[in-house]
Structures are given as C-alpha cells and as structure tokens.
Amino acid sequence: MTAFSGTYVEAIRQALHDAMEADPRVCCLGEDIGAYGGAFRATEGLLARFGPERVIDTPIAEQAIAGSAIGLALMGQRPVAEFQFMDFALLAADLMVNFAAKAHWRWGPTVPAVFRGPSGGGNGGGPFHSQNPEGHFLGSPGLKVIAPGTVRDAYALLRAAIEDPDPVMVFEHKHLYRRLRDQWDEPPTARLGEAALRKDGAAACIITYGAAQQVALAAVADLDVAVLDLRTLWPLDDETITALARRTHRVLVLTEASRTYGPGAELAARIGETCFPWLDAPVLRVGAADTPTPASPPLEAAALPSVERVRSELDRLLAW
C-alpha cells in the first residue's frame, strides 16, 4: 500500500487490509464483519479479499469473540477482534483483564490479540451505545490501551497494535469515523506508548486524547496553549507529559470519559505528584457529566465536553 486518501474509518479498513496482506497470521473476527462489512463498514471488502477463514463472522457474544481471539493468539495467529460497540467490551472484561493480560506473567506465552471497536458519544446513541469505557481497563498490567484521534493514527496505531506481542485494546471514536479525512503517499507509522504534540504553546497545555483533542484544538486556536494527544492511554508517556507540564506551568486535562474517577483524575494526580514545584495553578479537569449518556441531542451536548466549557476553564486557569 502506498497512497491513501480517505476518512478515519477507511484508514482503519486500510490498516486491516495491509496487515492481512503482509502477514498471513492476521485474521479478523466479530459480529457482522464479513458479508455485512461491519456495523460501521470498517471491514467492508475484507471477506471478498481474504475469505471466510480469515474474516470470521461470530455470534452476538462478546465473551466468545474475546475467548476465540485469545485462543487464536495462543495458537500463533494475530487476531483482530471487533466489538460492535466498545460499551459491550465490558462483557468480555474478565477474559481480557484476568486472562489475556496476565497469561505471560503467569505461565510464559504472550497473547498478541487486538480488541477494537467504536466508542464515544455525539451521535445520539443513548446510554448503551455512547460510552467511553476505557477507564475500566486502564491500569491493568499486561493490557495496552490506545485511542487514535487522527486519521493517520487510526492507521498507524492499529498496525502497531497488530504487531505488538501483548493484548491491545483500541478505542476508536465513532464520531470521528466519517468526520476526519487525510491523505498520504507513504503509510504513516507510530509506536505504542508515545504521545504527540498537536499544537505548541507556552501559556498552558491541554492533555487529551481521541475525539476530545478536536474540541481542544478548536478551543485554543487563537491562544498560546499547547495540546498534547496521549494516543496511548496505558502505558502512559509519562516523560512527555511531565516535560510539557513543567514547561507550560499550567495544565488542563480534557477527556470525554466521566470526570469523576475517570482517566482525567489519574492524569491530574500524576501531574500533581511529579510537577507540583513547577505548576503555577492547580491541574484542572474537564470531562463528561457523571450521568449515563443521554439520547436527546441537546442533553447529550450538555453532558459532553464542549469548546465553550474548555474555553471557560482555560480562562480560569490562565487567570490563576
């Protein structure tokens, strides 16, 4: 694969295609991923190209999907399991957290399986199809968690996840699937565990990931404020996070996940512990309201982080 021009979801499809072309061990499994091409068409065309032995339709059973992927990985394959919505990845949490993530620690073999799917709100999907459940999986030793926030990362991070020897969860924000476009002549590359500075600045910084970085960039377009995209949520790129916090002296953590007990709380705590002497203000947090995601568009918009909320908190941070 060389030149590409397309959307975020098309980059995911291209990454799967290129990985399967490059390595016959790579296979895909999940609900409706074959003939239907996936609920969001992320696997469209793969069945025709690679056949039913490598593009496997499964029952609506997340535990079976995860368990099958783990078994395939232990037998030498490189499976990519799709959860139709990452809300329901919680049904398979026991297998991913208590088995896949710990297999190497317990008895030696690695589990090179990828568990990917759409998460996040903004589409009126309601409380069961709009969650950001990544916080439930963070901090599980042996389990890596990534959240691509750009078209290039949708491709590059997925390729890196497929090649990684450990189990990796990929949280793709469904609101970005067809809203972001990009192009390249040569495939982009990325390494898990490395954050990316999306905008530089000296007055403060926003640390974020996934679709929330689009909110951050819109909020600081005219400000001297840096925006750091974590890309990998676990393990964190502590070195880059710490260096930016110490350089800018003011930090706002922005996530679409719940503000209370969410990933932003851990980030704020880590920055407070490691950067306190360099900070000129407390670490502020913006996250989703502590409520199930409403299906009503106006209520959903009120519950999710907005440019206005971020701008308001930045004003407070810069005035400290």
PDB file of C-alpha atoms in Angstrom:
ATOM      1  CA  MET A   1       0.000   0.000   0.000  1.00  0.00           C
ATOM      2  CA  THR A   2       1.291   3.474  -0.844  1.00  0.00           C
ATOM      3  CA  ALA A   3      -1.008   6.447  -1.497  1.00  0.00           C
ATOM      4  CA  PHE A   4      -4.164   6.858   0.591  1.00  0.00           C
ATOM      5  CA  SER A   5      -6.942   9.416   0.710  1.00  0.00           C
ATOM      6  CA  GLY A   6      -9.936   8.836   2.933  1.00  0.00           C
ATOM      7  CA  THR A   7     -11.680   9.016   6.274  1.00  0.00           C
ATOM      8  CA  TYR A   8     -10.801   7.764   9.740  1.00  0.00           C
ATOM      9  CA  VAL A   9     -12.837   4.562   9.308  1.00  0.00           C
ATOM     10  CA  GLU A  10     -11.355   3.994   5.863  1.00  0.00           C
ATOM     11  CA  ALA A  11      -7.888   4.264   7.402  1.00  0.00           C
ATOM     12  CA  ILE A  12      -8.847   1.512   9.856  1.00  0.00           C
ATOM     13  CA  ARG A  13     -10.038  -0.650   6.962  1.00  0.00           C
ATOM     14  CA  GLN A  14      -6.808   0.047   5.078  1.00  0.00           C
ATOM     15  CA  ALA A  15      -4.731  -0.868   8.128  1.00  0.00           C
ATOM     16  CA  LEU A  16      -6.545  -4.199   8.453  1.00  0.00           C
ATOM     17  CA  HIS A  17      -6.134  -4.878   4.743  1.00  0.00           C
ATOM     18  CA  ASP A  18      -2.428  -4.051   4.729  1.00  0.00           C
ATOM     19  CA  ALA A  19      -1.746  -6.082   7.873  1.00  0.00           C
ATOM     20  CA  MET A  20      -3.534  -9.106   6.412  1.00  0.00           C
ATOM     21  CA  GLU A  21      -1.640  -8.723   3.131  1.00  0.00           C
ATOM     22  CA  ALA A  22       1.672  -8.512   4.960  1.00  0.00           C
ATOM     23  CA  ASP A  23       1.144 -11.341   7.448  1.00  0.00           C
ATOM     24  CA  PRO A  24      -0.979 -14.464   6.805  1.00  0.00           C
ATOM     25  CA  ARG A  25      -1.346 -14.918  10.575  1.00  0.00           C
ATOM     26  CA  VAL A  26      -3.548 -11.807  10.829  1.00  0.00           C
ATOM     27  CA  CYS A  27      -7.270 -12.559  10.878  1.00  0.00           C
ATOM     28  CA  CYS A  28     -10.421 -10.695  11.884  1.00  0.00           C
ATOM     29  CA  LEU A  29     -13.438 -11.853  13.846  1.00  0.00           C
ATOM     30  CA  GLY A  30     -16.578 -10.218  15.168  1.00  0.00           C
ATOM     31  CA  GLU A  31     -20.289  -9.611  14.716  1.00  0.00           C
ATOM     32  CA  ASP A  32     -21.333  -8.940  11.108  1.00  0.00           C
ATOM     33  CA  ILE A  33     -17.792  -8.161   9.975  1.00  0.00           C
ATOM     34  CA  GLY A  34     -17.925 -10.488   6.948  1.00  0.00           C
ATOM     35  CA  ALA A  35     -20.654 -10.154   4.342  1.00  0.00           C
ATOM     36  CA  TYR A  36     -22.128  -7.068   6.017  1.00  0.00           C
ATOM     37  CA  GLY A  37     -18.727  -5.375   6.377  1.00  0.00           C
ATOM     38  CA  GLY A  38     -19.186  -4.369   9.999  1.00  0.00           C
ATOM     39  CA  ALA A  39     -21.734  -2.077  11.633  1.00  0.00           C
ATOM     40  CA  PHE A  40     -19.652   0.950  10.604  1.00  0.00           C
ATOM     41  CA  ARG A  41     -18.144  -0.689   7.483  1.00  0.00           C
ATOM     42  CA  ALA A  42     -14.656  -0.923   8.969  1.00  0.00           C
ATOM     43  CA  THR A  43     -14.195  -4.412   7.481  1.00  0.00           C
ATOM     44  CA  GLU A  44     -16.013  -3.875   4.200  1.00  0.00           C
ATOM     45  CA  GLY A  45     -14.407  -5.830   1.356  1.00  0.00           C
ATOM     46  CA  LEU A  46     -12.117  -7.928   3.525  1.00  0.00           C
ATOM     47  CA  LEU A  47     -14.211 -11.096   3.229  1.00  0.00           C
ATOM     48  CA  ALA A  48     -14.061 -10.995  -0.568  1.00  0.00           C
ATOM     49  CA  ARG A  49     -10.309 -10.438  -0.492  1.00  0.00           C
ATOM     50  CA  PHE A  50      -9.220 -12.856   2.253  1.00  0.00           C
ATOM     51  CA  GLY A  51     -12.042 -15.387   2.584  1.00  0.00           C
ATOM     52  CA  PRO A  52     -14.116 -16.723   5.499  1.00  0.00           C
ATOM     53  CA  GLU A  53     -11.194 -18.462   7.219  1.00  0.00           C
ATOM     54  CA  ARG A  54      -9.558 -15.100   7.911  1.00  0.00           C
ATOM     55  CA  VAL A  55     -12.659 -12.875   8.163  1.00  0.00           C
ATOM     56  CA  ILE A  56     -14.890 -14.686  10.601  1.00  0.00           C
ATOM     57  CA  ASP A  57     -18.471 -13.745  11.449  1.00  0.00           C
ATOM     58  CA  THR A  58     -19.318 -14.572  15.055  1.00  0.00           C
ATOM     59  CA  PRO A  59     -22.487 -14.742  17.159  1.00  0.00           C
ATOM     60  CA  ILE A  60     -23.518 -11.726  19.217  1.00  0.00           C
ATOM     61  CA  ALA A  61     -21.432 -12.925  22.147  1.00  0.00           C
ATOM     62  CA  GLU A  62     -18.580 -10.708  23.303  1.00  0.00           C
ATOM     63  CA  GLN A  63     -17.151 -13.346  25.627  1.00  0.00           C
ATOM     64  CA  ALA A  64     -16.990 -15.813  22.747  1.00  0.00           C
ATOM     65  CA  ILE A  65     -15.344 -13.223  20.495  1.00  0.00           C
ATOM     66  CA  ALA A  66     -12.672 -12.381  23.068  1.00  0.00           C
ATOM     67  CA  GLY A  67     -12.130 -16.001  24.042  1.00  0.00           C
ATOM     68  CA  SER A  68     -11.758 -17.082  20.421  1.00  0.00           C
ATOM     69  CA  ALA A  69      -9.274 -14.279  19.752  1.00  0.00           C
ATOM     70  CA  ILE A  70      -7.210 -15.260  22.770  1.00  0.00           C
ATOM     71  CA  GLY A  71      -7.207 -18.895  21.669  1.00  0.00           C
ATOM     72  CA  LEU A  72      -6.127 -17.928  18.157  1.00  0.00           C
ATOM     73  CA  ALA A  73      -3.322 -15.775  19.557  1.00  0.00           C
ATOM     74  CA  LEU A  74      -2.065 -18.581  21.774  1.00  0.00           C
ATOM     75  CA  MET A  75      -2.003 -20.847  18.698  1.00  0.00           C
ATOM     76  CA  GLY A  76       0.259 -18.458  16.807  1.00  0.00           C
ATOM     77  CA  GLN A  77      -2.222 -16.242  14.944  1.00  0.00           C
ATOM     78  CA  ARG A  78      -2.586 -12.459  15.093  1.00  0.00           C
ATOM     79  CA  PRO A  79      -6.331 -11.968  15.599  1.00  0.00           C
ATOM     80  CA  VAL A  80      -8.141  -8.640  15.478  1.00  0.00           C
ATOM     81  CA  ALA A  81     -11.466  -8.894  17.307  1.00  0.00           C
ATOM     82  CA  GLU A  82     -14.141  -6.293  16.686  1.00  0.00           C
ATOM     83  CA  PHE A  83     -16.699  -5.397  19.327  1.00  0.00           C
ATOM     84  CA  GLN A  84     -19.621  -3.784  17.553  1.00  0.00           C
ATOM     85  CA  PHE A  85     -19.673  -1.172  20.336  1.00  0.00           C
ATOM     86  CA  MET A  86     -16.984  -0.869  22.988  1.00  0.00           C
ATOM     87  CA  ASP A  87     -19.745  -0.398  25.565  1.00  0.00           C
ATOM     88  CA  PHE A  88     -20.163  -4.184  25.399  1.00  0.00           C
ATOM     89  CA  ALA A  89     -16.456  -4.929  25.751  1.00  0.00           C
ATOM     90  CA  LEU A  90     -17.244  -4.983  29.461  1.00  0.00           C
ATOM     91  CA  LEU A  91     -18.961  -8.331  28.880  1.00  0.00           C
ATOM     92  CA  ALA A  92     -15.551  -9.737  27.913  1.00  0.00           C
ATOM     93  CA  ALA A  93     -13.540  -7.859  30.542  1.00  0.00           C
ATOM     94  CA  ASP A  94     -12.796 -10.981  32.575  1.00  0.00           C
ATOM     95  CA  LEU A  95     -11.140 -12.702  29.616  1.00  0.00           C
ATOM     96  CA  MET A  96      -9.130  -9.662  28.570  1.00  0.00           C
ATOM     97  CA  VAL A  97      -8.091  -8.414  32.017  1.00  0.00           C
ATOM     98  CA  ASN A  98      -7.843 -11.641  34.004  1.00  0.00           C
ATOM     99  CA  PHE A  99      -6.521 -13.941  31.288  1.00  0.00           C
ATOM    100  CA  ALA A 100      -5.081 -12.243  28.186  1.00  0.00           C
ATOM    101  CA  ALA A 101      -3.302  -9.525  30.162  1.00  0.00           C
ATOM    102  CA  LYS A 102      -1.876 -11.964  32.706  1.00  0.00           C
ATOM    103  CA  ALA A 103      -1.042 -15.034  30.601  1.00  0.00           C
ATOM    104  CA  HIS A 104       2.558 -14.001  30.025  1.00  0.00           C
ATOM    105  CA  TRP A 105       3.050 -13.201  33.705  1.00  0.00           C
ATOM    106  CA  ARG A 106       1.510 -16.492  34.806  1.00  0.00           C
ATOM    107  CA  TRP A 107       2.994 -19.080  32.501  1.00  0.00           C
ATOM    108  CA  GLY A 108       5.033 -17.544  29.693  1.00  0.00           C
ATOM    109  CA  PRO A 109       3.160 -17.209  26.381  1.00  0.00           C
ATOM    110  CA  THR A 110       2.184 -13.797  25.055  1.00  0.00           C
ATOM    111  CA  VAL A 111      -1.290 -13.049  23.718  1.00  0.00           C
ATOM    112  CA  PRO A 112      -0.843 -10.865  20.584  1.00  0.00           C
ATOM    113  CA  ALA A 113      -4.545 -10.122  20.141  1.00  0.00           C
ATOM    114  CA  VAL A 114      -6.199  -6.812  19.290  1.00  0.00           C
ATOM    115  CA  PHE A 115      -9.651  -5.886  20.604  1.00  0.00           C
ATOM    116  CA  ARG A 116     -11.035  -2.908  18.683  1.00  0.00           C
ATOM    117  CA  GLY A 117     -14.308  -1.094  18.211  1.00  0.00           C
ATOM    118  CA  PRO A 118     -16.213   2.203  18.321  1.00  0.00           C
ATOM    119  CA  SER A 119     -16.735   4.204  21.484  1.00  0.00           C
ATOM    120  CA  GLY A 120     -17.829   7.689  22.453  1.00  0.00           C
ATOM    121  CA  GLY A 121     -20.834   9.957  22.090  1.00  0.00           C
ATOM    122  CA  GLY A 122     -22.026  12.745  19.868  1.00  0.00           C
ATOM    123  CA  ASN A 123     -24.274  10.616  17.672  1.00  0.00           C
ATOM    124  CA  GLY A 124     -27.411  10.357  19.809  1.00  0.00           C
ATOM    125  CA  GLY A 125     -26.748   6.689  20.500  1.00  0.00           C
ATOM    126  CA  GLY A 126     -28.049   6.829  24.060  1.00  0.00           C
ATOM    127  CA  PRO A 127     -26.648   5.318  27.251  1.00  0.00           C
ATOM    128  CA  PHE A 128     -25.794   1.870  25.837  1.00  0.00           C
ATOM    129  CA  HIS A 129     -24.040   2.888  22.613  1.00  0.00           C
ATOM    130  CA  SER A 130     -22.184   6.087  23.540  1.00  0.00           C
ATOM    131  CA  GLN A 131     -19.984   5.262  26.488  1.00  0.00           C
ATOM    132  CA  ASN A 132     -16.268   5.874  26.918  1.00  0.00           C
ATOM    133  CA  PRO A 133     -15.429   2.761  28.975  1.00  0.00           C
ATOM    134  CA  GLU A 134     -11.662   2.915  28.581  1.00  0.00           C
ATOM    135  CA  GLY A 135     -11.232   3.808  32.248  1.00  0.00           C
ATOM    136  CA  HIS A 136     -12.417   0.336  33.249  1.00  0.00           C
ATOM    137  CA  PHE A 137      -9.384  -1.203  31.523  1.00  0.00           C
ATOM    138  CA  LEU A 138      -6.636   1.284  32.311  1.00  0.00           C
ATOM    139  CA  GLY A 139      -4.042   0.219  34.823  1.00  0.00           C
ATOM    140  CA  SER A 140      -4.397  -3.492  34.035  1.00  0.00           C
ATOM    141  CA  PRO A 141      -0.809  -4.784  33.868  1.00  0.00           C
ATOM    142  CA  GLY A 142      -0.147  -6.513  30.570  1.00  0.00           C
ATOM    143  CA  LEU A 143      -3.059  -4.905  28.717  1.00  0.00           C
ATOM    144  CA  LYS A 144      -2.289  -1.934  26.466  1.00  0.00           C
ATOM    145  CA  VAL A 145      -4.954   0.655  25.632  1.00  0.00           C
ATOM    146  CA  ILE A 146      -4.851   3.104  22.735  1.00  0.00           C
ATOM    147  CA  ALA A 147      -7.226   5.768  21.407  1.00  0.00           C
ATOM    148  CA  PRO A 148      -6.425   7.125  17.926  1.00  0.00           C
ATOM    149  CA  GLY A 149      -7.535  10.717  17.450  1.00  0.00           C
ATOM    150  CA  THR A 150      -6.436  11.337  13.860  1.00  0.00           C
ATOM    151  CA  VAL A 151      -6.770   9.541  10.527  1.00  0.00           C
ATOM    152  CA  ARG A 152      -3.044   8.830  10.456  1.00  0.00           C
ATOM    153  CA  ASP A 153      -3.123   7.369  13.942  1.00  0.00           C
ATOM    154  CA  ALA A 154      -6.190   5.292  13.097  1.00  0.00           C
ATOM    155  CA  TYR A 155      -3.947   3.562  10.557  1.00  0.00           C
ATOM    156  CA  ALA A 156      -0.547   3.665  12.242  1.00  0.00           C
ATOM    157  CA  LEU A 157      -1.582   2.773  15.788  1.00  0.00           C
ATOM    158  CA  LEU A 158      -3.714  -0.140  14.596  1.00  0.00           C
ATOM    159  CA  ARG A 159      -0.799  -1.504  12.580  1.00  0.00           C
ATOM    160  CA  ALA A 160       1.438  -1.137  15.635  1.00  0.00           C
ATOM    161  CA  ALA A 161      -1.162  -2.849  17.840  1.00  0.00           C
ATOM    162  CA  ILE A 162      -1.404  -5.821  15.481  1.00  0.00           C
ATOM    163  CA  GLU A 163       2.377  -6.221  15.541  1.00  0.00           C
ATOM    164  CA  ASP A 164       2.636  -5.872  19.330  1.00  0.00           C
ATOM    165  CA  PRO A 165       3.258  -9.044  21.369  1.00  0.00           C
ATOM    166  CA  ASP A 166       0.781  -8.011  24.072  1.00  0.00           C
ATOM    167  CA  PRO A 167      -3.020  -7.725  24.012  1.00  0.00           C
ATOM    168  CA  VAL A 168      -4.099  -4.256  22.905  1.00  0.00           C
ATOM    169  CA  MET A 169      -7.482  -2.551  23.186  1.00  0.00           C
ATOM    170  CA  VAL A 170      -8.227   0.057  20.506  1.00  0.00           C
ATOM    171  CA  PHE A 171     -10.902   2.632  21.297  1.00  0.00           C
ATOM    172  CA  GLU A 172     -11.954   4.234  18.011  1.00  0.00           C
ATOM    173  CA  HIS A 173     -14.230   7.228  18.434  1.00  0.00           C
ATOM    174  CA  LYS A 174     -17.269   6.714  16.228  1.00  0.00           C
ATOM    175  CA  HIS A 175     -17.861  10.474  15.962  1.00  0.00           C
ATOM    176  CA  LEU A 176     -14.588  10.684  14.013  1.00  0.00           C
ATOM    177  CA  TYR A 177     -15.288   7.806  11.637  1.00  0.00           C
ATOM    178  CA  ARG A 178     -16.528   9.956   8.768  1.00  0.00           C
ATOM    179  CA  ARG A 179     -15.767  13.446  10.018  1.00  0.00           C
ATOM    180  CA  LEU A 180     -11.984  13.378   9.620  1.00  0.00           C
ATOM    181  CA  ARG A 181     -10.159  12.963   6.329  1.00  0.00           C
ATOM    182  CA  ASP A 182      -6.464  12.816   5.458  1.00  0.00           C
ATOM    183  CA  GLN A 183      -4.136  11.574   2.765  1.00  0.00           C
ATOM    184  CA  TRP A 184      -0.591  10.309   2.409  1.00  0.00           C
ATOM    185  CA  ASP A 185       1.779   8.911  -0.171  1.00  0.00           C
ATOM    186  CA  GLU A 186       3.528   6.513   2.205  1.00  0.00           C
ATOM    187  CA  PRO A 187       1.884   4.699   5.130  1.00  0.00           C
ATOM    188  CA  PRO A 188       2.355   6.537   8.457  1.00  0.00           C
ATOM    189  CA  THR A 189       3.988   4.722  11.351  1.00  0.00           C
ATOM    190  CA  ALA A 190       3.665   5.062  15.108  1.00  0.00           C
ATOM    191  CA  ARG A 191       4.903   3.406  18.282  1.00  0.00           C
ATOM    192  CA  LEU A 192       2.650   2.499  21.167  1.00  0.00           C
ATOM    193  CA  GLY A 193       3.375   4.475  24.300  1.00  0.00           C
ATOM    194  CA  GLU A 194       4.330   7.744  22.605  1.00  0.00           C
ATOM    195  CA  ALA A 195       2.239  10.916  22.916  1.00  0.00           C
ATOM    196  CA  ALA A 196       2.129  13.539  20.137  1.00  0.00           C
ATOM    197  CA  LEU A 197       2.177  17.328  20.444  1.00  0.00           C
ATOM    198  CA  ARG A 198      -0.643  18.545  18.172  1.00  0.00           C
ATOM    199  CA  LYS A 199      -0.169  22.265  18.908  1.00  0.00           C
ATOM    200  CA  ASP A 200       2.630  24.011  20.734  1.00  0.00           C
ATOM    201  CA  GLY A 201       2.204  26.830  23.198  1.00  0.00           C
ATOM    202  CA  ALA A 202       3.769  28.361  26.280  1.00  0.00           C
ATOM    203  CA  ALA A 203       0.939  29.791  28.399  1.00  0.00           C
ATOM    204  CA  ALA A 204      -0.643  26.440  29.349  1.00  0.00           C
ATOM    205  CA  CYS A 205      -1.258  22.966  27.973  1.00  0.00           C
ATOM    206  CA  ILE A 206      -4.233  20.678  27.413  1.00  0.00           C
ATOM    207  CA  ILE A 207      -3.607  16.957  27.779  1.00  0.00           C
ATOM    208  CA  THR A 208      -6.223  14.905  25.980  1.00  0.00           C
ATOM    209  CA  TYR A 209      -6.881  12.053  23.553  1.00  0.00           C
ATOM    210  CA  GLY A 210      -9.338  10.696  21.000  1.00  0.00           C
ATOM    211  CA  ALA A 211     -12.120  12.967  19.757  1.00  0.00           C
ATOM    212  CA  ALA A 212     -11.615  15.347  22.677  1.00  0.00           C
ATOM    213  CA  GLN A 213      -8.475  16.678  21.025  1.00  0.00           C
ATOM    214  CA  GLN A 214     -10.664  18.165  18.264  1.00  0.00           C
ATOM    215  CA  VAL A 215     -12.524  20.072  20.979  1.00  0.00           C
ATOM    216  CA  ALA A 216      -9.210  21.176  22.487  1.00  0.00           C
ATOM    217  CA  LEU A 217      -7.767  22.382  19.195  1.00  0.00           C
ATOM    218  CA  ALA A 218     -10.911  24.369  18.423  1.00  0.00           C
ATOM    219  CA  ALA A 219     -10.859  25.938  21.882  1.00  0.00           C
ATOM    220  CA  VAL A 220      -7.231  27.122  21.686  1.00  0.00           C
ATOM    221  CA  ALA A 221      -6.993  28.072  18.021  1.00  0.00           C
ATOM    222  CA  ASP A 222      -6.229  31.693  18.963  1.00  0.00           C
ATOM    223  CA  LEU A 223      -4.396  31.025  22.235  1.00  0.00           C
ATOM    224  CA  ASP A 224      -0.768  30.324  23.138  1.00  0.00           C
ATOM    225  CA  VAL A 225      -1.776  26.948  24.577  1.00  0.00           C
ATOM    226  CA  ALA A 226      -0.254  23.561  23.741  1.00  0.00           C
ATOM    227  CA  VAL A 227      -2.337  20.441  23.010  1.00  0.00           C
ATOM    228  CA  LEU A 228      -0.887  17.014  23.754  1.00  0.00           C
ATOM    229  CA  ASP A 229      -2.557  13.900  22.312  1.00  0.00           C
ATOM    230  CA  LEU A 230      -1.797  10.915  24.542  1.00  0.00           C
ATOM    231  CA  ARG A 231      -2.591   8.356  21.803  1.00  0.00           C
ATOM    232  CA  THR A 232      -1.672   5.518  24.178  1.00  0.00           C
ATOM    233  CA  LEU A 233      -3.636   5.609  27.439  1.00  0.00           C
ATOM    234  CA  TRP A 234      -1.834   2.702  29.052  1.00  0.00           C
ATOM    235  CA  PRO A 235       1.087   2.651  29.438  1.00  0.00           C
ATOM    236  CA  LEU A 236       1.297   6.442  29.585  1.00  0.00           C
ATOM    237  CA  ASP A 237       4.077   8.517  28.072  1.00  0.00           C
ATOM    238  CA  ASP A 238       4.978   9.991  31.462  1.00  0.00           C
ATOM    239  CA  GLU A 239       8.183  11.581  30.191  1.00  0.00           C
ATOM    240  CA  THR A 240       6.427  13.717  27.570  1.00  0.00           C
ATOM    241  CA  ILE A 241       3.529  14.567  29.886  1.00  0.00           C
ATOM    242  CA  THR A 242       5.865  15.687  32.664  1.00  0.00           C
ATOM    243  CA  ALA A 243       8.129  17.714  30.390  1.00  0.00           C
ATOM    244  CA  LEU A 244       5.199  19.638  28.897  1.00  0.00           C
ATOM    245  CA  ALA A 245       3.583  20.314  32.280  1.00  0.00           C
ATOM    246  CA  ARG A 246       6.851  21.612  33.704  1.00  0.00           C
ATOM    247  CA  ARG A 247       7.443  23.820  30.671  1.00  0.00           C
ATOM    248  CA  THR A 248       3.985  25.407  30.479  1.00  0.00           C
ATOM    249  CA  HIS A 249       3.280  25.557  34.255  1.00  0.00           C
ATOM    250  CA  ARG A 250      -0.489  25.302  33.773  1.00  0.00           C
ATOM    251  CA  VAL A 251      -2.354  22.117  32.834  1.00  0.00           C
ATOM    252  CA  LEU A 252      -5.907  21.290  31.852  1.00  0.00           C
ATOM    253  CA  VAL A 253      -6.830  17.626  31.401  1.00  0.00           C
ATOM    254  CA  LEU A 254      -9.638  17.038  28.903  1.00  0.00           C
ATOM    255  CA  THR A 255     -11.425  13.704  28.407  1.00  0.00           C
ATOM    256  CA  GLU A 256     -14.798  12.642  27.079  1.00  0.00           C
ATOM    257  CA  ALA A 257     -14.876   9.938  29.752  1.00  0.00           C
ATOM    258  CA  SER A 258     -16.518  10.756  33.076  1.00  0.00           C
ATOM    259  CA  ARG A 259     -14.747  13.451  35.047  1.00  0.00           C
ATOM    260  CA  THR A 260     -15.164  11.650  38.367  1.00  0.00           C
ATOM    261  CA  TYR A 261     -12.927   8.573  38.749  1.00  0.00           C
ATOM    262  CA  GLY A 262     -12.149   8.778  35.052  1.00  0.00           C
ATOM    263  CA  PRO A 263      -8.799   8.772  33.204  1.00  0.00           C
ATOM    264  CA  GLY A 264      -8.516  12.519  33.749  1.00  0.00           C
ATOM    265  CA  ALA A 265      -8.437  12.056  37.508  1.00  0.00           C
ATOM    266  CA  GLU A 266      -5.409   9.759  37.258  1.00  0.00           C
ATOM    267  CA  LEU A 267      -3.653  12.145  34.900  1.00  0.00           C
ATOM    268  CA  ALA A 268      -4.267  15.095  37.206  1.00  0.00           C
ATOM    269  CA  ALA A 269      -2.956  13.125  40.183  1.00  0.00           C
ATOM    270  CA  ARG A 270       0.202  12.023  38.373  1.00  0.00           C
ATOM    271  CA  ILE A 271       0.939  15.549  37.178  1.00  0.00           C
ATOM    272  CA  GLY A 272       0.309  16.961  40.632  1.00  0.00           C
ATOM    273  CA  GLU A 273       2.703  14.473  42.188  1.00  0.00           C
ATOM    274  CA  THR A 274       5.528  14.880  39.679  1.00  0.00           C
ATOM    275  CA  CYS A 275       5.235  18.536  38.667  1.00  0.00           C
ATOM    276  CA  PHE A 276       3.985  20.384  41.764  1.00  0.00           C
ATOM    277  CA  PRO A 277       7.038  22.688  42.157  1.00  0.00           C
ATOM    278  CA  TRP A 278       6.708  23.802  38.511  1.00  0.00           C
ATOM    279  CA  LEU A 279       2.952  24.468  38.493  1.00  0.00           C
ATOM    280  CA  ASP A 280       1.505  27.970  38.809  1.00  0.00           C
ATOM    281  CA  ALA A 281      -2.069  26.720  39.251  1.00  0.00           C
ATOM    282  CA  PRO A 282      -3.929  23.534  40.179  1.00  0.00           C
ATOM    283  CA  VAL A 283      -4.429  20.950  37.453  1.00  0.00           C
ATOM    284  CA  LEU A 284      -7.971  21.463  36.159  1.00  0.00           C
ATOM    285  CA  ARG A 285     -10.164  18.760  34.624  1.00  0.00           C
ATOM    286  CA  VAL A 286     -12.926  18.798  32.042  1.00  0.00           C
ATOM    287  CA  GLY A 287     -14.850  15.597  31.416  1.00  0.00           C
ATOM    288  CA  ALA A 288     -18.293  14.261  30.719  1.00  0.00           C
ATOM    289  CA  ALA A 289     -21.048  14.734  33.255  1.00  0.00           C
ATOM    290  CA  ASP A 290     -21.478  11.922  35.773  1.00  0.00           C
ATOM    291  CA  THR A 291     -24.576  10.589  34.076  1.00  0.00           C
ATOM    292  CA  PRO A 292     -25.443   7.939  31.504  1.00  0.00           C
ATOM    293  CA  THR A 293     -25.088   9.500  28.056  1.00  0.00           C
ATOM    294  CA  PRO A 294     -28.474  10.996  27.089  1.00  0.00           C
ATOM    295  CA  ALA A 295     -30.092  10.032  23.783  1.00  0.00           C
ATOM    296  CA  SER A 296     -31.598  13.509  23.395  1.00  0.00           C
ATOM    297  CA  PRO A 297     -29.178  15.581  21.257  1.00  0.00           C
ATOM    298  CA  PRO A 298     -29.457  18.756  23.392  1.00  0.00           C
ATOM    299  CA  LEU A 299     -28.975  16.812  26.620  1.00  0.00           C
ATOM    300  CA  GLU A 300     -26.084  14.836  25.147  1.00  0.00           C
ATOM    301  CA  ALA A 301     -24.398  18.050  24.040  1.00  0.00           C
ATOM    302  CA  ALA A 302     -24.807  19.430  27.564  1.00  0.00           C
ATOM    303  CA  ALA A 303     -23.285  16.295  29.098  1.00  0.00           C
ATOM    304  CA  LEU A 304     -20.233  16.086  26.851  1.00  0.00           C
ATOM    305  CA  PRO A 305     -17.229  18.449  26.952  1.00  0.00           C
ATOM    306  CA  SER A 306     -17.661  21.432  24.660  1.00  0.00           C
ATOM    307  CA  VAL A 307     -15.449  24.142  23.253  1.00  0.00           C
ATOM    308  CA  GLU A 308     -17.259  26.638  25.497  1.00  0.00           C
ATOM    309  CA  ARG A 309     -16.589  24.612  28.659  1.00  0.00           C
ATOM    310  CA  VAL A 310     -12.937  24.156  27.760  1.00  0.00           C
ATOM    311  CA  ARG A 311     -12.554  27.840  26.996  1.00  0.00           C
ATOM    312  CA  SER A 312     -14.180  28.782  30.291  1.00  0.00           C
ATOM    313  CA  GLU A 313     -11.844  26.520  32.287  1.00  0.00           C
ATOM    314  CA  LEU A 314      -8.839  27.825  30.362  1.00  0.00           C
ATOM    315  CA  ASP A 315      -9.822  31.383  31.240  1.00  0.00           C
ATOM    316  CA  ARG A 316      -9.924  30.357  34.888  1.00  0.00           C
ATOM    317  CA  LEU A 317      -6.585  28.535  34.598  1.00  0.00           C
ATOM    318  CA  LEU A 318      -4.796  31.397  32.852  1.00  0.00           C
ATOM    319  CA  ALA A 319      -6.094  33.925  35.394  1.00  0.00           C
ATOM    320  CA  TRP A 320      -4.836  31.960  38.417  1.00  0.00           C
TER     321      TRP A 320
END
